[in-house]
Amino acid sequence: MHDAPFTALKRVEGYLPIGDHGLIGDGATAALVGRDGGISWLCVPRFDSPPLFCGLLDARGGGAFTLAPDEPFEARQYYKEDTAVLVTEMRTASGLLRITDALALTSSADLSEDAMSARGELVRCAKVQQGQMRVRVFVKPCGGGDARARGDGLNIRCKEHPDLDLQLSANVELRGLENLFELREGDSVDLMLRWSGGHYHYHPLSPSALIQNTADAWRQWSRQFSYDGPQKWLVGRSAITLKLLDHFENGAIIAAPTSSLPECIGGSLNWDYRYVWIRDAAFSVYALRRIGLPREADAFLGWVLDQLERRDEPKLMYTLYGGDLPREYEDKSLEGYRRSQPVRWGNDADGQRQDDIYGEIVDCAYQWASPKKWSKNCGIDAPLWQRLCELAEAAAENWGRKDHGIWELRGGGRRYTYSAGLCHVALDRMVKLAQATGLPGDVARWRKTAGQIQQAILQDAWSDEKQSLVMCLDGGGLDASLLTLPIRRVVPPDHPRMVATVKAIMDGLGAGDGLLYRFAEKNDSGGSPCEEGAFLLCSFWLVDNLTEQGRLDEAAELYDSLCDRAGPLGLLPEQIDPATGDFLGNYPQAFSHVGVIASGLRLSRAQARKRGNS
């Protein structure tokens, strides 16, 4: 927001708060820009490439691209309206500096298409708006590097990226990787960092033109946005944030652009989220379609269904192009955000059994063949239908077996209630698809097994002691993922045991002020010495349940309080520290922004129905 106040920088153990960073991106990768003028996170050329700058995970050795006054300053950030072009303003005792940052898009970019729009260029334009000051430019790649003059700038050789052709050009003379410039009002420093190759001596577009073209492309895309409910500005920003996590070329949406930001400061639950979780697809598609972005929704759906047809067995997560994830390893060279170790690359949850995957994929196909398209030409051809039938049969066979569940807990498997519920989703949606399209299938068996799963959840997962459905079919603690059962139409929202479960979760997992922990049992996924933060998406699920129960005033109050936790840029993390309100976990998190959109939509429609009935 343009009216965000200037505030002093506050570092803790040498690190800015996670929420003191803005996100820019180009559909191939993304960068985090701090209020201090430092780009402390950028992986090139792709989201899941090794980092070029990762001072976010090691303030001294991780590297950054710094552009800032060489004196104390206060700062604020905001986005140019309806764009992903970020402005950072810095106010010193002697003047005001404005920095405009963007990952540049091609001149003809249409962000609605499944096509590469990235130029492979980071553009930074700094201009003194008032007074005068010394401005420092310092480029320090992760692992170190050196530079030599070439063309109108520098060729940078990085120790960690020996094959990367990195070029830094500017409208001022660069004498090396560190420079200091004396600037007066109206003076500017325009910088362009390129990793896509190209000319050293010929730049047909100036940095300012690149930023303008990029802003224009974002504004054209944003015109599709359609929403007239609560928290409209934040819902719009959430749509742009999800688009920034979208791999434009094929429609895949990553969970977050970062790795290893801790779920607890000093803890070890630090994971790499720069990949595509199938589970995210159904949630994301529901949200995107209903705010005027059907192309993004269909592109992600198409990507998911493509992966289904390419493999004998579906997987929980994939790389951007549908490949297997690299093996997880711990990077001892980086100290971690605020010394929260370890830093991890790759994610071994890739090899877990998670039987909710059947429901996630079938629900994607169900949304693909939406009621407007339901017919024998619904887009589901014979080979795809055969694969979906195989998933339904697997769900019918495996719904009660042990797996690792939605929370991907490491160690031995258990009979998770959520996984059983999503097997119900697989069978229920296949019944509906077969009936609507006339496609062949064992509808009677699917319907019967879906009913058996629902009864097993209501009976076997019920705890008289807790007066709640619990984590596993054979017992366990409270689990906020069960708030999705009414949302996914597994259990009616007004069923007495679901109503009781909502109350038990609010009482037993409440972290204060509407925040919820994920579950009540000890997390043994990494031996963390501290508890994790409150999981934002769980609170948005609570909003949905309150809405479905007709408790609209409570739902609206909770929804507004959650949205108020977003920073001035409208960005949200995975988790919140209930004691301080600080952001925790990878940032920004797609799931949290899906929650903003989906809960706003559900609440808005319920409020409209109530007004219509009054």
Coordinates of C-alpha atoms in Angstrom, one line a residue:
M1 CA 0.0 0.0 0.0
H2 CA 1.3 3.5 -0.9
D3 CA 0.4 4.8 2.6
A4 CA 2.7 2.3 4.4
P5 CA 4.7 4.2 7.0
F6 CA 8.5 4.6 6.9
T7 CA 10.0 2.5 9.7
A8 CA 13.5 1.8 10.9
L9 CA 15.1 -1.5 10.0
K10 CA 15.2 -4.0 12.9
R11 CA 17.6 -6.9 12.5
V12 CA 17.6 -9.9 14.9
E13 CA 20.9 -11.9 14.9
G14 CA 21.8 -10.1 11.7
Y15 CA 18.6 -10.9 9.8
L16 CA 15.6 -8.9 8.8
P17 CA 12.2 -10.3 9.8
I18 CA 10.8 -12.7 7.1
G19 CA 7.9 -10.3 6.5
D20 CA 10.3 -7.4 5.7
H21 CA 10.7 -8.8 2.1
G22 CA 8.8 -8.3 -1.1
L23 CA 8.4 -10.9 -3.9
I24 CA 9.1 -10.3 -7.6
G25 CA 9.1 -12.9 -10.3
D26 CA 8.9 -13.6 -14.0
G27 CA 7.2 -17.1 -14.3
A28 CA 10.5 -18.9 -14.3
T29 CA 12.0 -17.8 -11.0
A30 CA 11.4 -15.3 -8.1
A31 CA 13.5 -13.0 -5.9
L32 CA 13.0 -11.6 -2.4
V33 CA 13.8 -7.9 -1.9
G34 CA 14.4 -6.7 1.6
R35 CA 13.4 -3.3 3.0
D36 CA 17.2 -2.8 3.4
G37 CA 17.6 -2.8 -0.5
G38 CA 19.2 -6.3 -0.5
I39 CA 18.1 -9.1 -2.8
S40 CA 18.8 -11.9 -0.4
W41 CA 17.1 -14.7 -2.3
L42 CA 17.3 -15.5 -6.0
C43 CA 17.6 -18.9 -7.8
V44 CA 18.5 -18.9 -11.5
P45 CA 17.4 -19.7 -14.0
R46 CA 14.5 -21.6 -12.4
F47 CA 12.7 -21.6 -9.1
D48 CA 14.4 -24.9 -8.1
S49 CA 17.9 -24.0 -9.3
P50 CA 20.8 -23.5 -6.9
P51 CA 20.6 -20.0 -5.3
L52 CA 22.6 -17.2 -6.8
F53 CA 21.9 -15.1 -3.7
C54 CA 20.8 -16.7 -0.4
G55 CA 21.7 -14.2 2.3
L56 CA 18.3 -15.1 3.7
L57 CA 19.9 -18.4 4.9
D58 CA 23.3 -17.0 5.8
A59 CA 23.6 -13.3 6.3
R60 CA 27.4 -13.4 6.1
G61 CA 28.1 -16.0 3.5
G62 CA 25.0 -16.5 1.5
G63 CA 25.4 -13.5 -0.7
A64 CA 23.1 -10.7 -1.8
F65 CA 22.7 -7.9 -4.4
T66 CA 22.6 -4.7 -2.3
L67 CA 21.4 -1.3 -3.5
A68 CA 20.9 1.2 -0.6
P69 CA 22.0 4.5 0.9
D70 CA 25.4 4.3 2.6
E71 CA 24.0 5.8 5.8
P72 CA 21.2 5.0 8.3
F73 CA 17.7 5.1 6.8
E74 CA 14.1 4.3 7.3
A75 CA 12.2 2.3 4.6
R76 CA 8.9 1.2 3.3
Q77 CA 7.8 -1.0 0.4
Y78 CA 4.8 -1.2 -1.9
Y79 CA 3.8 -2.6 -5.3
K80 CA 2.9 -0.5 -8.3
E81 CA -0.9 -1.0 -8.5
D82 CA -2.0 -4.3 -9.9
T83 CA 1.5 -5.4 -10.7
A84 CA 4.5 -7.4 -9.3
V85 CA 6.8 -4.4 -9.8
L86 CA 8.1 -3.5 -6.3
V87 CA 9.1 -0.1 -5.0
T88 CA 11.3 0.4 -2.0
E89 CA 11.6 3.9 -0.6
M90 CA 14.5 4.8 1.8
R91 CA 14.6 8.0 3.8
T92 CA 17.8 9.3 5.2
A93 CA 18.6 12.5 7.1
S94 CA 19.8 14.0 3.8
G95 CA 17.3 12.7 1.2
L96 CA 14.9 10.2 -0.2
L97 CA 15.8 7.3 -2.5
R98 CA 13.3 5.3 -4.5
I99 CA 14.3 1.8 -5.9
T100 CA 12.1 0.0 -8.4
D101 CA 12.7 -3.7 -8.8
A102 CA 11.3 -6.2 -11.3
L103 CA 12.2 -9.5 -13.0
A104 CA 11.6 -8.3 -16.5
L105 CA 9.0 -9.8 -18.9
T106 CA 9.2 -9.8 -22.6
S107 CA 7.6 -6.9 -24.5
S108 CA 4.8 -9.0 -25.9
A109 CA 4.2 -11.0 -22.7
D110 CA 0.6 -12.3 -22.3
L111 CA 0.5 -13.8 -18.8
S112 CA -2.7 -15.7 -19.6
E113 CA -0.9 -17.9 -22.1
D114 CA 1.2 -21.0 -21.3
A115 CA 4.3 -19.5 -22.6
M116 CA 7.7 -18.3 -21.4
S117 CA 7.6 -14.6 -20.6
A118 CA 10.9 -14.3 -18.7
R119 CA 13.8 -12.4 -20.2
G120 CA 16.2 -13.8 -17.6
E121 CA 16.9 -10.2 -16.3
L122 CA 16.7 -8.5 -13.0
V123 CA 16.2 -4.8 -13.3
R124 CA 16.9 -2.3 -10.5
C125 CA 16.3 1.4 -10.9
A126 CA 17.3 3.8 -8.1
K127 CA 16.6 7.5 -8.2
V128 CA 17.1 10.2 -5.7
Q129 CA 13.7 11.9 -5.2
Q130 CA 14.9 14.5 -2.7
G131 CA 18.2 15.8 -1.3
Q132 CA 21.4 14.0 -1.9
M133 CA 23.2 10.9 -0.6
R134 CA 25.8 8.3 -1.2
V135 CA 24.4 5.1 -2.7
R136 CA 26.2 1.7 -2.4
V137 CA 26.0 -1.1 -4.9
F138 CA 27.4 -4.5 -3.8
V139 CA 27.0 -7.7 -5.7
K140 CA 28.1 -10.8 -3.8
P141 CA 27.0 -14.1 -5.2
C142 CA 26.6 -17.1 -2.9
G143 CA 30.0 -18.8 -2.6
G144 CA 31.8 -15.7 -3.9
G145 CA 32.7 -14.5 -7.3
D146 CA 34.9 -12.1 -9.3
A147 CA 34.3 -9.7 -12.2
R148 CA 36.0 -8.3 -15.2
A149 CA 35.0 -5.5 -17.5
R150 CA 33.0 -6.4 -20.6
G151 CA 30.9 -4.2 -22.8
D152 CA 29.2 -1.6 -20.8
G153 CA 29.4 -3.5 -17.6
L154 CA 30.8 -6.6 -15.9
N155 CA 31.0 -10.3 -16.6
I156 CA 30.6 -12.0 -13.2
R157 CA 32.1 -15.5 -12.6
C158 CA 30.5 -17.3 -9.7
K159 CA 32.3 -20.2 -7.9
E160 CA 29.0 -21.9 -7.3
H161 CA 27.7 -21.3 -10.8
P162 CA 30.7 -21.9 -13.1
D163 CA 28.4 -22.4 -16.2
L164 CA 26.4 -19.3 -15.6
D165 CA 27.0 -16.4 -18.0
L166 CA 26.2 -13.6 -15.6
Q167 CA 26.3 -10.0 -16.9
L168 CA 25.8 -6.8 -14.9
S169 CA 25.3 -3.6 -16.9
A170 CA 24.6 0.0 -15.6
N171 CA 24.1 3.6 -16.7
V172 CA 27.1 4.5 -14.6
E173 CA 30.7 3.2 -14.6
L174 CA 31.1 0.0 -12.5
R175 CA 34.6 -0.5 -11.1
G176 CA 34.0 -3.9 -9.6
L177 CA 31.4 -5.8 -7.6
E178 CA 31.3 -3.0 -4.9
N179 CA 30.7 0.6 -5.9
L180 CA 29.8 3.9 -4.1
F181 CA 28.1 6.7 -5.9
E182 CA 27.5 10.4 -4.9
L183 CA 24.0 11.2 -6.1
R184 CA 21.9 14.4 -6.0
E185 CA 18.2 14.9 -6.6
G186 CA 17.2 13.6 -10.0
D187 CA 20.3 11.4 -10.3
S188 CA 19.8 7.7 -10.9
V189 CA 21.6 4.4 -10.9
D190 CA 20.0 1.8 -13.3
L191 CA 21.3 -1.8 -13.0
M192 CA 20.5 -4.9 -15.1
L193 CA 21.7 -8.3 -14.1
R194 CA 21.3 -10.9 -16.9
W195 CA 21.8 -14.7 -16.8
S196 CA 20.1 -15.5 -20.1
G197 CA 23.1 -14.7 -22.4
G198 CA 22.6 -12.1 -25.1
H199 CA 24.6 -9.1 -26.1
Y200 CA 27.2 -7.3 -24.0
H201 CA 27.3 -4.2 -26.2
Y202 CA 23.7 -3.8 -27.4
H203 CA 20.6 -3.3 -25.2
P204 CA 17.6 -2.3 -27.3
L205 CA 15.5 -1.6 -24.2
S206 CA 16.5 0.6 -21.3
P207 CA 15.9 -0.6 -17.7
S208 CA 13.0 1.9 -17.3
A209 CA 11.4 0.6 -20.5
L210 CA 11.8 -2.9 -19.3
I211 CA 10.0 -2.0 -16.0
Q212 CA 7.3 -0.2 -17.9
N213 CA 6.7 -3.2 -20.2
T214 CA 6.7 -5.5 -17.2
A215 CA 4.2 -3.4 -15.3
D216 CA 1.9 -3.2 -18.4
A217 CA 1.9 -6.9 -18.8
W218 CA 0.9 -7.4 -15.1
R219 CA -1.8 -4.8 -15.4
Q220 CA -3.3 -6.4 -18.5
W221 CA -3.4 -9.8 -16.7
S222 CA -4.9 -8.3 -13.5
R223 CA -7.9 -6.9 -15.5
Q224 CA -9.2 -10.5 -15.5
F225 CA -9.6 -10.5 -11.7
S226 CA -13.2 -10.6 -10.6
Y227 CA -14.2 -10.5 -7.0
D228 CA -16.4 -8.3 -5.0
G229 CA -16.3 -9.6 -1.4
P230 CA -14.5 -9.0 1.8
Q231 CA -10.8 -7.9 1.8
K232 CA -10.9 -7.2 -2.0
W233 CA -7.4 -5.7 -2.0
L234 CA -5.7 -8.6 -0.3
V235 CA -7.6 -11.2 -2.4
G236 CA -6.3 -9.4 -5.5
R237 CA -2.7 -9.3 -4.1
S238 CA -3.1 -13.0 -3.3
A239 CA -4.0 -13.7 -6.9
I240 CA -0.9 -11.9 -8.1
T241 CA 1.2 -13.8 -5.5
L242 CA -0.1 -17.2 -6.8
K243 CA 0.7 -16.0 -10.3
L244 CA 4.3 -15.3 -9.1
L245 CA 4.5 -18.9 -8.0
D246 CA 3.2 -20.1 -11.3
H247 CA 5.7 -21.6 -13.9
F248 CA 4.3 -19.7 -16.9
E249 CA 5.6 -22.2 -19.4
N250 CA 3.4 -25.1 -18.2
G251 CA 1.1 -23.9 -15.5
A252 CA 2.7 -25.7 -12.5
I253 CA 2.4 -23.8 -9.2
I254 CA 5.1 -24.3 -6.6
A255 CA 4.4 -24.3 -2.9
A256 CA 6.8 -21.5 -2.1
P257 CA 9.8 -19.9 -3.7
T258 CA 12.1 -20.5 -0.8
S259 CA 13.8 -23.4 1.1
S260 CA 14.6 -23.9 4.8
L261 CA 12.9 -20.9 6.4
P262 CA 12.2 -22.4 9.8
E263 CA 8.9 -23.3 11.3
C264 CA 10.4 -22.4 14.6
I265 CA 13.4 -20.1 15.2
G266 CA 16.3 -22.4 16.2
G267 CA 14.4 -25.5 15.2
S268 CA 15.2 -28.1 12.6
L269 CA 11.9 -28.4 10.7
N270 CA 13.3 -26.6 7.7
W271 CA 12.2 -27.9 4.3
D272 CA 12.6 -27.2 0.6
Y273 CA 9.3 -26.0 -0.9
R274 CA 10.4 -25.1 -4.4
Y275 CA 8.5 -27.9 -6.0
V276 CA 4.9 -28.8 -7.1
W277 CA 2.6 -30.6 -4.7
I278 CA -0.3 -32.3 -6.4
R279 CA -2.3 -31.6 -3.2
D280 CA -2.1 -27.9 -3.9
A281 CA -3.7 -28.3 -7.3
A282 CA -7.3 -28.9 -6.2
F283 CA -7.3 -26.1 -3.6
S284 CA -5.6 -23.6 -6.0
V285 CA -7.9 -24.4 -9.0
Y286 CA -11.0 -23.9 -6.9
A287 CA -9.8 -20.5 -5.8
L288 CA -8.4 -19.3 -9.2
R289 CA -11.4 -20.3 -11.2
R290 CA -13.8 -18.3 -9.0
I291 CA -11.9 -15.0 -9.3
G292 CA -11.8 -14.8 -13.0
L293 CA -8.6 -16.8 -13.7
P294 CA -9.8 -20.0 -15.5
R295 CA -6.7 -20.2 -17.7
E296 CA -4.4 -20.5 -14.8
A297 CA -6.7 -23.0 -13.2
D298 CA -7.0 -25.1 -16.4
A299 CA -3.2 -24.9 -17.0
F300 CA -2.5 -26.4 -13.5
L301 CA -5.2 -29.0 -14.0
G302 CA -3.8 -30.0 -17.4
W303 CA -0.3 -30.2 -15.9
V304 CA -1.5 -32.5 -13.1
L305 CA -3.4 -34.8 -15.6
D306 CA -0.3 -34.9 -17.9
Q307 CA 1.8 -36.2 -15.0
L308 CA -0.9 -38.8 -14.3
E309 CA -0.7 -40.2 -17.8
R310 CA 3.1 -40.3 -17.9
R311 CA 3.7 -42.6 -14.9
D312 CA 2.4 -45.9 -13.7
E313 CA 2.0 -44.6 -10.1
P314 CA 1.0 -41.1 -9.2
K315 CA 3.5 -39.1 -7.0
L316 CA 2.9 -36.6 -4.3
M317 CA 5.2 -34.0 -5.7
Y318 CA 7.2 -33.2 -8.8
T319 CA 9.8 -30.8 -10.2
L320 CA 8.5 -28.1 -12.5
Y321 CA 8.7 -30.3 -15.5
G322 CA 7.3 -33.4 -13.9
G323 CA 10.5 -35.1 -12.9
D324 CA 11.6 -36.7 -9.7
L325 CA 12.9 -34.5 -6.9
P326 CA 16.6 -34.5 -6.1
R327 CA 17.6 -36.4 -3.0
E328 CA 17.3 -34.3 0.1
Y329 CA 20.6 -33.2 1.7
E330 CA 21.8 -30.9 4.4
D331 CA 24.0 -28.0 3.4
K332 CA 26.6 -27.5 6.1
S333 CA 28.0 -24.4 4.4
L334 CA 25.0 -22.2 5.4
E335 CA 24.1 -21.3 8.9
G336 CA 20.3 -21.0 8.3
Y337 CA 17.9 -18.2 8.9
R338 CA 18.8 -16.9 12.4
R339 CA 21.0 -20.0 12.9
S340 CA 18.1 -22.4 12.4
Q341 CA 19.7 -25.5 11.1
P342 CA 19.9 -27.5 8.9
V343 CA 19.5 -25.9 5.5
R344 CA 18.0 -28.5 3.2
W345 CA 17.9 -28.8 -0.6
G346 CA 15.6 -31.4 -2.1
N347 CA 12.7 -33.1 -0.2
D348 CA 12.6 -36.7 0.8
A349 CA 8.8 -36.5 1.4
D350 CA 8.8 -37.2 -2.3
G351 CA 9.2 -40.9 -1.5
Q352 CA 6.4 -41.1 1.1
R353 CA 3.1 -43.0 0.6
Q354 CA 0.3 -40.5 0.9
D355 CA -3.0 -42.0 -0.1
D356 CA -4.9 -38.7 -0.2
I357 CA -3.2 -38.3 -3.6
Y358 CA -6.1 -40.4 -5.2
G359 CA -8.7 -37.9 -4.1
E360 CA -6.5 -34.9 -5.0
I361 CA -6.0 -36.0 -8.6
V362 CA -9.6 -37.2 -9.2
D363 CA -10.9 -33.9 -7.7
C364 CA -8.7 -32.1 -10.3
A365 CA -10.3 -34.1 -13.1
Y366 CA -13.7 -33.4 -11.7
Q367 CA -13.1 -29.7 -11.8
W368 CA -11.6 -30.1 -15.3
A369 CA -14.9 -31.6 -16.5
S370 CA -17.0 -28.9 -14.8
P371 CA -20.8 -28.9 -15.2
K372 CA -20.6 -26.5 -18.2
K373 CA -18.5 -29.1 -20.0
W374 CA -20.0 -32.3 -18.8
S375 CA -20.8 -34.4 -21.8
K376 CA -19.1 -37.1 -23.8
N377 CA -16.8 -34.4 -25.0
C378 CA -15.9 -33.2 -21.5
G379 CA -12.1 -33.3 -22.1
I380 CA -11.6 -36.7 -20.5
D381 CA -10.5 -39.1 -23.2
A382 CA -10.5 -42.9 -22.9
P383 CA -6.9 -43.3 -21.8
L384 CA -7.3 -40.6 -19.1
W385 CA -10.6 -42.1 -17.9
Q386 CA -8.9 -45.5 -17.6
R387 CA -6.2 -44.0 -15.4
L388 CA -8.9 -42.3 -13.3
C389 CA -10.7 -45.6 -12.9
E390 CA -7.5 -47.2 -11.7
L391 CA -7.1 -44.4 -9.1
A392 CA -10.7 -45.0 -7.9
E393 CA -10.0 -48.7 -7.6
A394 CA -6.8 -48.0 -5.7
A395 CA -8.7 -45.7 -3.3
A396 CA -11.3 -48.4 -2.8
E397 CA -8.6 -50.9 -1.9
N398 CA -6.2 -48.8 0.1
W399 CA -8.4 -46.3 2.0
G400 CA -7.7 -47.8 5.4
R401 CA -4.0 -48.6 5.1
K402 CA -1.1 -46.8 6.8
D403 CA 0.5 -43.8 5.1
H404 CA 2.2 -40.6 6.0
G405 CA -0.7 -38.3 5.8
I406 CA -1.2 -34.6 4.7
W407 CA 1.4 -33.4 7.2
E408 CA 4.1 -35.7 5.8
L409 CA 5.3 -36.8 9.2
R410 CA 8.4 -38.8 8.9
G411 CA 8.9 -42.2 10.6
G412 CA 6.3 -45.0 10.5
G413 CA 3.0 -44.7 8.8
R414 CA -0.5 -44.5 10.4
R415 CA -4.1 -44.9 9.3
Y416 CA -4.7 -41.2 8.9
T417 CA -8.3 -39.9 8.8
Y418 CA -7.6 -37.2 6.3
S419 CA -6.2 -39.8 3.8
A420 CA -9.3 -41.9 4.2
G421 CA -11.4 -38.8 3.6
L422 CA -9.6 -38.1 0.4
C423 CA -10.1 -41.6 -0.8
H424 CA -13.8 -40.9 -0.2
V425 CA -13.4 -37.8 -2.4
A426 CA -11.9 -39.9 -5.2
L427 CA -14.8 -42.4 -5.2
D428 CA -17.5 -39.7 -4.8
R429 CA -16.2 -37.6 -7.7
M430 CA -15.8 -40.7 -9.9
V431 CA -19.5 -41.6 -9.3
K432 CA -20.5 -38.0 -10.2
L433 CA -18.3 -38.0 -13.3
A434 CA -19.6 -41.4 -14.6
Q435 CA -23.2 -40.4 -14.0
A436 CA -22.8 -37.0 -15.7
T437 CA -20.8 -38.2 -18.7
G438 CA -21.9 -41.7 -19.3
L439 CA -18.4 -43.0 -19.1
P440 CA -18.2 -46.7 -17.9
G441 CA -17.1 -47.7 -14.4
D442 CA -18.0 -49.7 -11.4
V443 CA -20.3 -47.0 -10.0
A444 CA -22.1 -49.2 -7.6
R445 CA -18.9 -50.3 -5.9
W446 CA -17.5 -46.8 -5.8
R447 CA -20.7 -45.5 -4.2
K448 CA -20.8 -48.3 -1.7
T449 CA -17.2 -47.9 -0.7
A450 CA -17.5 -44.1 -0.3
G451 CA -20.4 -44.7 2.1
Q452 CA -18.3 -47.2 4.1
I453 CA -15.4 -44.7 4.3
Q454 CA -17.7 -42.0 5.6
Q455 CA -19.1 -44.3 8.2
A456 CA -15.7 -45.4 9.2
I457 CA -14.6 -41.8 9.7
L458 CA -17.7 -41.0 11.8
Q459 CA -17.4 -44.1 13.9
D460 CA -13.7 -45.3 14.0
A461 CA -12.1 -41.8 14.1
W462 CA -14.5 -40.5 16.8
S463 CA -13.2 -40.1 20.3
D464 CA -15.8 -40.0 23.1
E465 CA -13.1 -38.6 25.4
K466 CA -12.2 -35.7 23.1
Q467 CA -15.7 -35.3 21.7
S468 CA -14.0 -35.0 18.3
L469 CA -12.9 -36.8 15.2
V470 CA -9.2 -37.5 15.6
M471 CA -6.1 -37.8 13.5
C472 CA -6.3 -41.6 12.8
L473 CA -9.0 -44.1 12.2
D474 CA -7.7 -46.1 15.2
G475 CA -7.3 -43.1 17.5
G476 CA -4.9 -40.2 18.1
G477 CA -5.0 -36.5 18.8
L478 CA -6.8 -33.6 17.4
D479 CA -5.9 -32.7 13.8
A480 CA -6.9 -29.5 12.1
S481 CA -6.8 -31.1 8.6
L482 CA -10.1 -32.7 9.5
L483 CA -11.6 -29.2 9.1
T484 CA -11.4 -30.0 5.3
L485 CA -13.9 -32.8 5.6
P486 CA -17.0 -30.6 5.1
I487 CA -15.1 -28.4 2.5
R488 CA -14.4 -31.6 0.4
R489 CA -18.0 -32.9 1.0
V490 CA -16.9 -35.9 3.0
V491 CA -19.0 -35.1 6.1
P492 CA -21.8 -32.6 6.2
P493 CA -20.9 -29.3 8.0
D494 CA -23.9 -29.6 10.2
H495 CA -23.4 -33.2 11.2
P496 CA -23.3 -33.3 15.1
R497 CA -19.9 -35.0 15.1
M498 CA -18.4 -32.4 12.7
V499 CA -19.8 -29.5 14.7
A500 CA -18.3 -31.1 17.8
T501 CA -15.0 -31.5 16.0
V502 CA -14.8 -27.9 15.1
K503 CA -15.4 -26.9 18.7
A504 CA -12.8 -29.3 20.0
I505 CA -10.2 -28.1 17.4
M506 CA -10.9 -24.4 18.4
D507 CA -10.5 -25.3 22.0
G508 CA -7.6 -27.8 21.8
L509 CA -5.5 -26.5 19.0
G510 CA -6.2 -22.8 19.4
A511 CA -3.0 -20.7 19.7
G512 CA -4.9 -17.5 20.5
D513 CA -6.6 -14.8 18.3
G514 CA -8.0 -17.3 15.9
L515 CA -4.7 -19.1 15.1
L516 CA -4.5 -22.9 15.1
Y517 CA -1.8 -25.4 15.4
R518 CA -1.9 -28.3 12.9
F519 CA -2.2 -31.1 15.5
A520 CA -1.7 -31.9 19.1
E521 CA 0.7 -34.8 18.9
K522 CA 4.5 -34.5 19.2
N523 CA 6.1 -33.8 15.9
D524 CA 8.9 -36.3 15.3
S525 CA 9.8 -35.3 11.8
G526 CA 13.1 -33.8 12.7
G527 CA 13.6 -33.7 16.4
S528 CA 12.9 -30.0 16.7
P529 CA 13.6 -28.8 20.3
C530 CA 10.8 -26.2 20.0
E531 CA 7.2 -26.2 18.9
E532 CA 6.3 -25.0 15.4
G533 CA 4.2 -22.0 14.7
A534 CA 0.5 -21.7 14.0
F535 CA -0.5 -22.9 10.5
L536 CA -2.4 -20.2 8.7
L537 CA -4.3 -22.4 6.3
C538 CA -5.9 -24.2 9.2
S539 CA -7.4 -21.0 10.4
F540 CA -8.8 -20.3 6.9
W541 CA -10.3 -23.8 7.0
L542 CA -11.9 -22.8 10.3
V543 CA -13.4 -19.7 8.6
D544 CA -14.9 -22.1 6.0
N545 CA -16.5 -24.3 8.7
L546 CA -18.0 -21.4 10.6
T547 CA -19.4 -20.1 7.3
E548 CA -20.9 -23.5 6.4
Q549 CA -22.4 -23.7 9.9
G550 CA -24.1 -20.3 9.3
R551 CA -22.0 -18.5 11.9
L552 CA -21.3 -15.7 9.5
D553 CA -20.4 -13.0 12.0
E554 CA -17.8 -15.2 13.7
A555 CA -16.5 -16.3 10.3
A556 CA -16.2 -12.7 9.1
E557 CA -14.4 -11.5 12.3
L558 CA -11.9 -14.4 12.1
Y559 CA -11.3 -13.9 8.3
D560 CA -10.6 -10.2 8.8
S561 CA -8.2 -10.9 11.7
L562 CA -6.3 -13.4 9.6
C563 CA -6.1 -11.0 6.6
D564 CA -4.8 -8.3 9.0
R565 CA -1.8 -10.4 9.6
A566 CA -0.5 -9.9 6.1
G567 CA 2.3 -7.3 5.8
P568 CA 2.0 -4.0 3.9
L569 CA 2.7 -5.9 0.7
G570 CA -0.1 -8.4 1.2
L571 CA 2.2 -11.4 1.6
L572 CA 1.7 -14.2 4.0
P573 CA 4.0 -17.0 5.2
E574 CA 3.2 -20.6 6.0
Q575 CA 3.0 -20.1 9.8
I576 CA 2.8 -17.4 12.4
D577 CA 4.5 -17.3 15.8
P578 CA 1.5 -16.9 18.1
A579 CA 3.6 -15.1 20.8
T580 CA 5.0 -12.4 18.6
G581 CA 3.0 -12.4 15.3
D582 CA 6.3 -12.9 13.4
F583 CA 6.3 -14.9 10.2
L584 CA 7.6 -18.4 10.1
G585 CA 8.2 -21.0 7.5
N586 CA 8.7 -20.6 3.7
Y587 CA 7.5 -17.4 2.3
P588 CA 5.3 -16.4 0.7
Q589 CA 3.3 -19.6 0.9
A590 CA 0.8 -20.6 -1.8
F591 CA -1.5 -22.4 0.6
S592 CA -1.9 -19.3 2.7
H593 CA -2.9 -17.2 -0.2
V594 CA -5.2 -19.9 -1.5
G595 CA -6.9 -19.6 1.9
V596 CA -7.3 -15.9 1.6
I597 CA -9.1 -16.3 -1.8
A598 CA -11.2 -19.5 -1.1
S599 CA -12.4 -18.3 2.3
G600 CA -13.3 -14.9 1.0
L601 CA -15.3 -16.4 -1.8
R602 CA -17.1 -18.8 0.4
L603 CA -17.9 -16.1 3.0
S604 CA -19.0 -13.6 0.3
R605 CA -21.4 -16.0 -1.2
A606 CA -22.9 -17.0 2.1
Q607 CA -23.3 -13.3 3.0
A608 CA -25.0 -12.7 -0.3
R609 CA -27.4 -15.6 0.3
K610 CA -28.3 -14.3 3.7
R611 CA -29.0 -10.8 2.3
G612 CA -31.2 -12.3 -0.4
N613 CA -33.2 -14.3 2.2
S614 CA -33.6 -11.3 4.6

